[in-house]
PDB file of C-alpha atoms in Angstrom:
ATOM      1  CA  MET A   1      -7.517 -11.717   2.525  1.00  0.00           C
ATOM      2  CA  LEU A   2      -8.145  -8.638   0.414  1.00  0.00           C
ATOM      3  CA  PHE A   3      -7.953  -8.827  -3.588  1.00  0.00           C
ATOM      4  CA  THR A   4      -5.472  -5.536  -4.055  1.00  0.00           C
ATOM      5  CA  PRO A   5      -4.442  -5.681  -7.526  1.00  0.00           C
ATOM      6  CA  GLY A   6      -2.261  -3.264  -9.322  1.00  0.00           C
ATOM      7  CA  HIS A   7       1.899  -3.610  -8.889  1.00  0.00           C
ATOM      8  CA  THR A   8       1.142  -7.619  -9.728  1.00  0.00           C
ATOM      9  CA  HIS A   9      -2.690  -8.543 -10.899  1.00  0.00           C
ATOM     10  CA  GLY A  10      -2.572 -11.356  -8.605  1.00  0.00           C
ATOM     11  CA  ARG A  11      -1.902  -9.656  -5.734  1.00  0.00           C
ATOM     12  CA  TYR A  12      -3.884  -9.740  -1.501  1.00  0.00           C
ATOM     13  CA  SER A  13      -3.197  -8.071   1.278  1.00  0.00           C
ATOM     14  CA  TYR A  14      -3.793 -10.295   4.576  1.00  0.00           C
ATOM     15  CA  TYR A  15      -6.079  -7.681   7.479  1.00  0.00           C
ATOM     16  CA  PHE A  16      -6.100  -9.540  10.156  1.00  0.00           C
ATOM     17  CA  PRO A  17      -8.636  -7.298  12.192  1.00  0.00           C
ATOM     18  CA  ASP A  18      -8.466  -8.996  16.282  1.00  0.00           C
ATOM     19  CA  HIS A  19      -4.199  -8.002  16.218  1.00  0.00           C
ATOM     20  CA  GLY A  20      -5.403  -4.127  14.086  1.00  0.00           C
ATOM     21  CA  ALA A  21      -2.536  -4.957  11.726  1.00  0.00           C
ATOM     22  CA  LEU A  22      -2.467  -5.539   7.835  1.00  0.00           C
ATOM     23  CA  VAL A  23       0.505  -6.285   5.937  1.00  0.00           C
ATOM     24  CA  ALA A  24      -0.102  -4.458   3.072  1.00  0.00           C
ATOM     25  CA  GLY A  25       3.370  -6.205   1.037  1.00  0.00           C
ATOM     26  CA  ASP A  26       3.828  -3.947  -2.063  1.00  0.00           C
ATOM     27  CA  ALA A  27       0.099  -2.885  -2.601  1.00  0.00           C
ATOM     28  CA  ILE A  28       1.569   0.328  -0.894  1.00  0.00           C
ATOM     29  CA  VAL A  29       5.126   1.276   0.858  1.00  0.00           C
ATOM     30  CA  THR A  30       6.786   3.930   2.607  1.00  0.00           C
ATOM     31  CA  TYR A  31       9.813   3.662   0.892  1.00  0.00           C
ATOM     32  CA  ASN A  32       9.983   3.333  -2.701  1.00  0.00           C
ATOM     33  CA  PRO A  33      13.871   1.505  -4.381  1.00  0.00           C
ATOM     34  CA  TYR A  34      13.141   2.316  -7.392  1.00  0.00           C
ATOM     35  CA  ARG A  35      12.871   6.859  -6.579  1.00  0.00           C
ATOM     36  CA  ALA A  36      15.362   5.628  -3.659  1.00  0.00           C
ATOM     37  CA  MET A  37      12.175   7.869  -1.877  1.00  0.00           C
ATOM     38  CA  SER A  38      10.575   7.506   2.044  1.00  0.00           C
ATOM     39  CA  SER A  39       7.528   8.455   1.248  1.00  0.00           C
ATOM     40  CA  PRO A  40       3.917   6.567   1.738  1.00  0.00           C
ATOM     41  CA  GLN A  41       3.258   5.458  -2.376  1.00  0.00           C
ATOM     42  CA  ILE A  42       2.746   2.929  -4.774  1.00  0.00           C
ATOM     43  CA  VAL A  43       5.405   1.415  -6.433  1.00  0.00           C
ATOM     44  CA  SER A  44       7.013   2.946  -8.758  1.00  0.00           C
ATOM     45  CA  ASP A  45       5.293   2.747 -12.715  1.00  0.00           C
ATOM     46  CA  ALA A  46       7.984   0.762 -13.803  1.00  0.00           C
ATOM     47  CA  ALA A  47       7.143  -2.117 -11.256  1.00  0.00           C
ATOM     48  CA  THR A  48       3.710  -2.020 -11.240  1.00  0.00           C
ATOM     49  CA  VAL A  49       1.593  -3.752 -13.978  1.00  0.00           C
ATOM     50  CA  ASP A  50      -1.562  -1.287 -13.803  1.00  0.00           C
ATOM     51  CA  LEU A  51      -1.414   2.180 -12.513  1.00  0.00           C
ATOM     52  CA  LYS A  52      -4.673   2.425 -12.571  1.00  0.00           C
ATOM     53  CA  ARG A  53      -6.437  -0.534 -10.556  1.00  0.00           C
ATOM     54  CA  ALA A  54      -2.677   0.024  -7.760  1.00  0.00           C
ATOM     55  CA  LEU A  55      -4.786   3.471  -6.990  1.00  0.00           C
ATOM     56  CA  GLU A  56      -8.027   1.829  -7.234  1.00  0.00           C
ATOM     57  CA  SER A  57      -7.099  -0.766  -4.967  1.00  0.00           C
ATOM     58  CA  LEU A  58      -5.936   1.978  -1.845  1.00  0.00           C
ATOM     59  CA  ALA A  59      -9.596   2.062  -1.024  1.00  0.00           C
ATOM     60  CA  VAL A  60      -9.583  -1.185  -0.202  1.00  0.00           C
ATOM     61  CA  LEU A  61      -7.071  -0.858   2.852  1.00  0.00           C
ATOM     62  CA  ALA A  62      -8.684   2.654   3.421  1.00  0.00           C
ATOM     63  CA  ALA A  63     -11.771   0.728   4.431  1.00  0.00           C
ATOM     64  CA  THR A  64     -10.043  -1.289   6.715  1.00  0.00           C
ATOM     65  CA  GLY A  65      -9.224   1.295   9.189  1.00  0.00           C
ATOM     66  CA  THR A  66      -6.739  -0.489  10.049  1.00  0.00           C
ATOM     67  CA  GLN A  67      -3.993   1.739  12.657  1.00  0.00           C
ATOM     68  CA  THR A  68      -0.718  -0.695  12.071  1.00  0.00           C
ATOM     69  CA  VAL A  69       0.137  -1.189   8.263  1.00  0.00           C
ATOM     70  CA  LEU A  70       3.362  -3.736   7.442  1.00  0.00           C
ATOM     71  CA  LEU A  71       4.750  -2.969   4.191  1.00  0.00           C
ATOM     72  CA  GLY A  72       7.281  -4.671   2.004  1.00  0.00           C
ATOM     73  CA  HIS A  73       9.592  -1.386   1.475  1.00  0.00           C
ATOM     74  CA  GLY A  74       9.735   1.061   4.121  1.00  0.00           C
ATOM     75  CA  GLU A  75       8.776   1.208   7.418  1.00  0.00           C
ATOM     76  CA  PRO A  76       6.279  -0.351   8.680  1.00  0.00           C
ATOM     77  CA  TRP A  77       3.544   2.810   9.703  1.00  0.00           C
ATOM     78  CA  HIS A  78       1.382   2.863  12.638  1.00  0.00           C
ATOM     79  CA  GLN A  79      -0.391   5.704  12.096  1.00  0.00           C
ATOM     80  CA  GLY A  80      -3.286   4.031  10.356  1.00  0.00           C
ATOM     81  CA  LEU A  81      -4.563   3.294   7.085  1.00  0.00           C
ATOM     82  CA  GLU A  82      -6.555   6.150   6.213  1.00  0.00           C
ATOM     83  CA  GLN A  83      -3.503   8.716   6.897  1.00  0.00           C
ATOM     84  CA  LEU A  84      -1.270   6.474   5.022  1.00  0.00           C
ATOM     85  CA  VAL A  85      -3.101   6.194   2.072  1.00  0.00           C
ATOM     86  CA  ARG A  86      -4.027  10.067   1.858  1.00  0.00           C
ATOM     87  CA  ILE A  87      -0.489  10.692   1.727  1.00  0.00           C
ATOM     88  CA  ALA A  88       0.372   8.084  -0.930  1.00  0.00           C
ATOM     89  CA  ARG A  89      -2.879   9.084  -3.577  1.00  0.00           C
ATOM     90  CA  SER A  90      -1.133  12.651  -3.042  1.00  0.00           C
ATOM     91  CA  HIS A  91       2.284  11.780  -4.683  1.00  0.00           C
ATOM     92  CA  GLY A  92       0.148   9.608  -7.296  1.00  0.00           C
ATOM     93  CA  SER A  93       2.255   7.494  -9.788  1.00  0.00           C
ATOM     94  CA  SER A  94       5.853   7.726  -9.998  1.00  0.00           C
TER      95      SER A  94
END
């Protein structure tokens, strides 16, 4: 388990290194249902309790180097967490 607060205070993501996968849940998404926007990002400001921590938690995810990411909203990502996080950071908060 990886502590990835921001969307909620007690948020965790689940890392499965033997399978090369990470379940990020809502720590990062590829579809934002609040804005109907398809792109890597953190969940909208209105649904995130701590934007600063949500953005900081992206570093925890990226450090795994995982290729496959399962998300709470949006299609699974197979192009690596580093790229996913880079794109999400470029969007910032919404």
